[in-house]
Coordinates of C-alpha atoms in Angstrom, one line a residue:
Chain A
X7 CA 0.0 0.0 0.0
X8 CA 1.1 3.5 -0.6
X9 CA 2.1 5.2 2.6
X10 CA 3.5 8.5 1.4
X11 CA 1.5 11.6 0.6
X12 CA 3.1 14.3 -1.4
X13 CA 2.2 18.0 -1.4
X14 CA 1.4 19.7 -3.6
X15 CA 0.1 17.3 -6.2
X16 CA 1.0 19.8 -8.9
X17 CA 3.3 22.8 -9.0
X18 CA 3.9 25.3 -11.7
X19 CA 6.7 27.9 -11.5
X20 CA 8.8 30.2 -13.6
X21 CA 12.3 29.3 -14.6
X22 CA 14.7 30.6 -12.0
X23 CA 12.3 30.2 -9.1
X24 CA 12.7 27.6 -6.4
X25 CA 10.4 24.6 -6.1
X26 CA 9.6 23.0 -2.8
X27 CA 7.9 19.6 -2.5
X28 CA 6.8 17.9 0.7
X29 CA 6.4 14.3 1.6
X30 CA 4.8 12.7 4.6
X31 CA 4.9 9.1 5.6
X32 CA 3.3 6.9 8.2
X33 CA 5.7 4.4 9.7
X34 CA 9.3 4.3 10.9
X35 CA 11.9 4.4 8.2
X36 CA 15.6 3.6 7.6
X37 CA 15.9 6.1 4.8
X38 CA 14.0 8.3 2.4
X39 CA 14.8 8.8 -1.2
X40 CA 13.6 11.2 -3.9
X41 CA 13.2 10.1 -7.5
X42 CA 12.4 12.0 -10.7
X43 CA 10.3 10.7 -13.5
X44 CA 10.0 12.3 -16.9
X45 CA 6.7 11.6 -18.7
X46 CA 6.5 8.0 -19.8
X47 CA 10.0 7.1 -18.6
X48 CA 11.6 5.3 -15.8
X49 CA 12.7 6.8 -12.5
X50 CA 16.0 8.6 -11.9
X51 CA 17.4 8.4 -8.3
X52 CA 18.1 11.9 -7.0
X53 CA 19.1 11.7 -3.4
X54 CA 19.0 9.5 -0.4
X55 CA 18.7 10.7 3.2
X56 CA 19.1 8.4 6.2
X57 CA 16.9 8.4 9.2
X58 CA 19.7 9.9 11.3
X59 CA 20.3 12.7 8.9
X60 CA 18.4 16.0 8.9
X61 CA 19.6 17.7 5.7
X62 CA 21.5 16.8 2.6
X63 CA 22.6 18.7 -0.5
X64 CA 23.3 17.6 -4.0
X65 CA 23.9 20.3 -6.6
X66 CA 20.7 22.4 -6.8
X67 CA 18.9 19.9 -4.6
X68 CA 18.3 20.2 -0.9
X69 CA 16.5 17.6 1.1
X70 CA 15.4 17.8 4.7
X71 CA 14.1 15.1 6.9
X72 CA 12.1 15.5 10.2
X73 CA 11.5 12.0 11.6
X74 CA 9.5 13.5 14.5
X75 CA 7.0 14.8 12.0
X76 CA 7.5 11.9 9.6
X77 CA 8.0 14.4 6.8
X78 CA 10.6 15.4 4.2
X79 CA 11.0 18.2 1.8
X80 CA 12.8 18.5 -1.5
X81 CA 13.9 22.0 -2.6
X82 CA 15.1 22.6 -6.2
X83 CA 16.8 25.9 -6.4
X84 CA 17.1 28.1 -9.6
X85 CA 14.7 25.8 -11.5
X86 CA 15.1 25.1 -15.2
X87 CA 12.7 24.0 -17.8
X88 CA 14.5 20.7 -17.9
X89 CA 13.4 20.1 -14.2
X90 CA 9.8 19.6 -15.5
X91 CA 8.9 16.1 -14.3
X92 CA 7.1 14.2 -11.6
X93 CA 8.9 13.8 -8.3
X94 CA 8.4 11.0 -5.9
X95 CA 9.6 10.3 -2.4
X96 CA 10.1 6.7 -1.4
X97 CA 10.8 5.2 2.0
X98 CA 12.4 1.9 3.1
X99 CA 11.8 0.2 6.4
X100 CA 13.6 -3.0 7.4
X101 CA 14.5 -4.2 4.0
X102 CA 15.2 -2.6 0.7
X103 CA 11.6 -2.5 -0.5
X104 CA 10.5 1.0 -1.5
X105 CA 7.1 2.5 -0.7
X106 CA 6.4 5.4 -2.9
X107 CA 4.5 8.6 -2.3
X108 CA 1.8 9.9 -4.5
X109 CA 4.1 12.3 -6.4
X110 CA 4.3 15.9 -7.3
X111 CA 4.0 17.0 -10.9
X112 CA 6.4 20.0 -11.4
X113 CA 6.1 22.2 -14.4
X114 CA 8.8 24.9 -15.0
X115 CA 7.8 27.4 -17.5
X116 CA 10.2 29.7 -19.5
Chain B
X23 CA 27.2 2.7 -14.1
X24 CA 24.2 1.0 -12.7
X25 CA 22.1 0.8 -15.8
X26 CA 18.9 -1.2 -16.0
X27 CA 17.2 -2.0 -19.3
X28 CA 13.8 -3.3 -20.1
X29 CA 12.5 -4.9 -23.3
X30 CA 10.3 -4.3 -25.0
X31 CA 9.6 -0.6 -24.4
X32 CA 6.2 -0.8 -25.8
X33 CA 3.9 -3.7 -26.6
X34 CA 0.4 -4.0 -27.9
X35 CA -1.3 -7.4 -27.8
X36 CA -4.7 -8.9 -28.2
X37 CA -6.8 -10.0 -25.2
X38 CA -6.0 -13.5 -24.1
X39 CA -2.4 -13.6 -25.2
X40 CA 0.6 -13.6 -22.9
X41 CA 3.3 -11.0 -22.8
X42 CA 6.8 -11.3 -21.5
X43 CA 8.8 -8.3 -20.3
X44 CA 12.5 -8.6 -19.6
X45 CA 14.5 -6.6 -17.1
X46 CA 18.3 -6.6 -17.2
X47 CA 21.0 -5.1 -15.1
X48 CA 23.7 -4.2 -17.6
X49 CA 26.8 -3.5 -15.5
X50 CA 26.1 -4.9 -12.1
X51 CA 24.7 -8.0 -10.4
X52 CA 21.3 -7.7 -9.0
X53 CA 20.4 -10.2 -6.3
X54 CA 17.0 -8.5 -6.0
X55 CA 14.8 -7.0 -8.6
X56 CA 11.4 -5.4 -8.1
X57 CA 8.4 -5.1 -10.4
X58 CA 6.1 -2.1 -10.3
X59 CA 3.0 -1.1 -12.0
X60 CA 2.0 2.5 -12.7
X61 CA -1.2 3.9 -13.9
X62 CA -1.4 7.3 -15.7
X63 CA -0.5 10.2 -13.5
X64 CA -0.3 7.9 -10.5
X65 CA 2.5 6.6 -8.3
X66 CA 4.3 3.2 -8.5
X67 CA 2.7 0.2 -7.0
X68 CA 5.0 -2.6 -6.0
X69 CA 3.8 -5.9 -7.5
X70 CA 6.5 -8.3 -6.4
X71 CA 10.1 -8.7 -5.2
X72 CA 12.2 -11.1 -7.3
X73 CA 15.2 -12.8 -5.8
X74 CA 17.7 -14.7 -7.9
X75 CA 17.2 -18.4 -7.7
X76 CA 14.1 -18.4 -5.6
X77 CA 10.4 -17.7 -5.9
X78 CA 9.1 -14.2 -6.1
X79 CA 7.4 -12.5 -3.2
X80 CA 4.1 -11.0 -4.3
X81 CA 2.4 -8.0 -2.7
X82 CA -1.1 -8.4 -1.4
X83 CA -3.7 -8.4 -4.1
X84 CA -1.3 -9.3 -6.9
X85 CA -2.2 -12.6 -8.6
X86 CA 0.9 -14.7 -8.8
X87 CA -0.6 -16.9 -11.5
X88 CA -1.4 -13.9 -13.6
X89 CA 1.9 -12.2 -13.3
X90 CA 4.6 -14.8 -13.5
X91 CA 8.1 -13.7 -12.4
X92 CA 11.3 -15.5 -13.1
X93 CA 14.7 -14.4 -11.9
X94 CA 17.0 -17.0 -13.4
X95 CA 20.3 -15.1 -13.2
X96 CA 21.9 -12.2 -11.4
X97 CA 21.3 -9.9 -14.4
X98 CA 17.9 -11.0 -15.7
X99 CA 14.3 -11.1 -14.4
X100 CA 11.2 -11.6 -16.5
X101 CA 7.6 -10.7 -15.9
X102 CA 5.0 -12.6 -17.9
X103 CA 1.5 -11.2 -18.0
X104 CA -0.6 -14.3 -18.7
X105 CA -3.9 -14.2 -20.6
X106 CA -3.8 -10.5 -20.7
X107 CA -6.9 -8.4 -20.6
X108 CA -7.5 -4.7 -21.2
X109 CA -7.4 -4.0 -17.5
X110 CA -3.8 -5.2 -17.5
X111 CA -2.9 -2.3 -19.7
X112 CA -0.4 -0.2 -17.7
X113 CA 3.2 1.0 -17.5
X114 CA 5.4 -1.7 -15.9
X115 CA 8.7 -0.7 -14.4
X116 CA 11.4 -2.9 -12.9
X117 CA 14.2 -1.9 -10.6
X118 CA 17.3 -3.6 -9.3
X119 CA 19.4 -3.3 -6.2
X120 CA 23.1 -4.0 -6.7
X121 CA 25.0 -6.2 -4.3
X122 CA 27.4 -3.4 -3.3
X123 CA 31.1 -3.5 -3.1
X124 CA 31.1 -5.4 0.1
X125 CA 28.5 -7.9 -1.0
X126 CA 25.6 -6.6 0.9
X127 CA 22.8 -4.8 -0.7
X128 CA 22.8 -1.1 -1.1
X129 CA 19.8 1.2 -0.5
X130 CA 19.6 2.6 -4.0
X131 CA 17.3 1.0 -6.6
X132 CA 18.1 1.6 -10.2
X133 CA 15.1 1.7 -12.4
X134 CA 14.5 0.5 -16.0
X135 CA 12.9 2.8 -18.5
X136 CA 9.5 1.0 -18.3
X137 CA 7.3 -1.0 -20.6
X138 CA 4.0 0.3 -21.9
X139 CA 1.6 -2.6 -22.3
X140 CA -1.6 -2.0 -24.2
X141 CA -4.1 -4.9 -24.3
X142 CA -6.8 -4.6 -27.0

């Protein structure tokens, strides 16, 4: 079953602006990952944050994790048109099975 | 590195026929592969976990006789949709976990490009 909820479901911004997506989950996790999916394509792994980490950076990506609130956020700074895609959070518990969130559809307009 | 391929990328078949989808890890060994199903504008639903040399573990509600999974080698898993019907039309995506340098699994899954199945 899907345990993650993402907010917003859809986000439309102008190129150069920052995009923030939020993910909430229900059970304890070992780590949380963010993936990007271009329309009709597979998923691309963006970043992984472990349960004992609070913040992680990778290029223009910044991920935070608050285990007390069971939530995570993904910030994309200085967005580009090429960032247009769906973004999913996914959590793992005891094994390496991923449970995906509902996804955020990001549209970056020129 | 860590490339996963799927074949075919797109398949159209008649109702009642069976369709086989292949998932290959090209440059690493995948002890575990996963099969997902995705409906339009929806998230990924895990169907089953496939372990090399053993039977797949299916998620609740997934018919194992309908969706046959074989993981015969460390680089290949197949999903066969048997007696396909229009409601089986979907986007099927596989992923693979590599065994890691030390032999244990890593947390990252690498995803294939997906297979679009349309059953007429």
